Amino acid sequence: ADTIASDRVPLVSDAPVVRSVTSQDDGPSLAGFGPDAGAPGLWDRGDRALDRLAGTLVHRLFQRGWATPPPAADAVAHLARLVRSEELVDVPDHGRFLSDVAAAFLRLAGRSDVRRWLAQGRAYYEVPFSYAPADAPGVIVRGSIDCLVARADGSLQVLEFKTGSPRPEHAGQLDTYLQAVRQAFSGADVTGELVYPGPGE
């Protein structure tokens, strides 16, 4: 029989390499925010899908624009209206999940500095971006900024909300966001903050 030659030459593409800014991040954790804080349970499994959904819902609560943090019951009730049924398919305990997300939001929104920063301009949440770092030819970095505050004077502030404890990679993540915003808004004064749960200033 005739032999068909096999082409084993590796494929080479000139297309850029796309990297996620959070590829080295283990993701946030809601451990310690719910009514059973400190006890082993739902958030000790390291479920990144649940953590991402929790972060998205925290941002949706911020978009509600409360002047002062609401009672926990109001935050949970608002979450129940915001979340889509398909988003909860893999959530084992809906009630506990929404309560823990509300608790995380309230600890972030309760910071006086966070309220001051958000009041200084117009806040945009989960802002997607793609940018090409000057020091990494052939690479495109993609991600989503938790909150970008645009002030009347043209300055911009990046707020990166974290529901867990500080980790070394968080500073690098914020730096990437700042570089992306500075590239998109050349000449603008761009600052950033890592925001962890707590009293703030």
mmCIF file of C-alpha atoms in Angstrom, residues 117 120 147-149 151 155-159 174 177-178 181-182 188-193:
data_model
loop_
_atom_site.group_PDB
_atom_site.id
_atom_site.type_symbol
_atom_site.label_atom_id
_atom_site.label_comp_id
_atom_site.label_asym_id
_atom_site.label_seq_id
_atom_site.Cartn_x
_atom_site.Cartn_y
_atom_site.Cartn_z
ATOM 1 C CA TRP A 117 -12.259 57.132 47.521
ATOM 2 C CA GLN A 120 -14.183 61.349 44.834
ATOM 3 C CA CYS A 147 -12.912 49.217 40.520
ATOM 4 C CA LEU A 148 -11.622 52.214 38.578
ATOM 5 C CA VAL A 149 -12.496 55.638 39.976
ATOM 6 C CA ARG A 151 -12.084 61.892 39.104
ATOM 7 C CA SER A 155 -6.854 61.442 37.599
ATOM 8 C CA LEU A 156 -7.680 57.765 38.034
ATOM 9 C CA GLN A 157 -7.552 55.417 41.006
ATOM 10 C CA VAL A 158 -7.492 51.639 40.843
ATOM 11 C CA LEU A 159 -9.092 49.859 43.793
ATOM 12 C CA LEU A 174 -2.023 45.792 41.305
ATOM 13 C CA TYR A 177 -3.366 47.023 36.569
ATOM 14 C CA LEU A 178 -1.627 50.370 37.065
ATOM 15 C CA VAL A 181 -4.365 51.990 32.954
ATOM 16 C CA ARG A 182 -1.343 54.263 32.444
ATOM 17 C CA ALA A 188 -3.091 60.781 33.512
ATOM 18 C CA ASP A 189 -2.200 60.641 37.190
ATOM 19 C CA VAL A 190 -2.929 57.010 38.103
ATOM 20 C CA THR A 191 -2.767 55.637 41.638
ATOM 21 C CA GLY A 192 -3.895 52.381 43.191
ATOM 22 C CA GLU A 193 -4.783 50.709 46.442
#
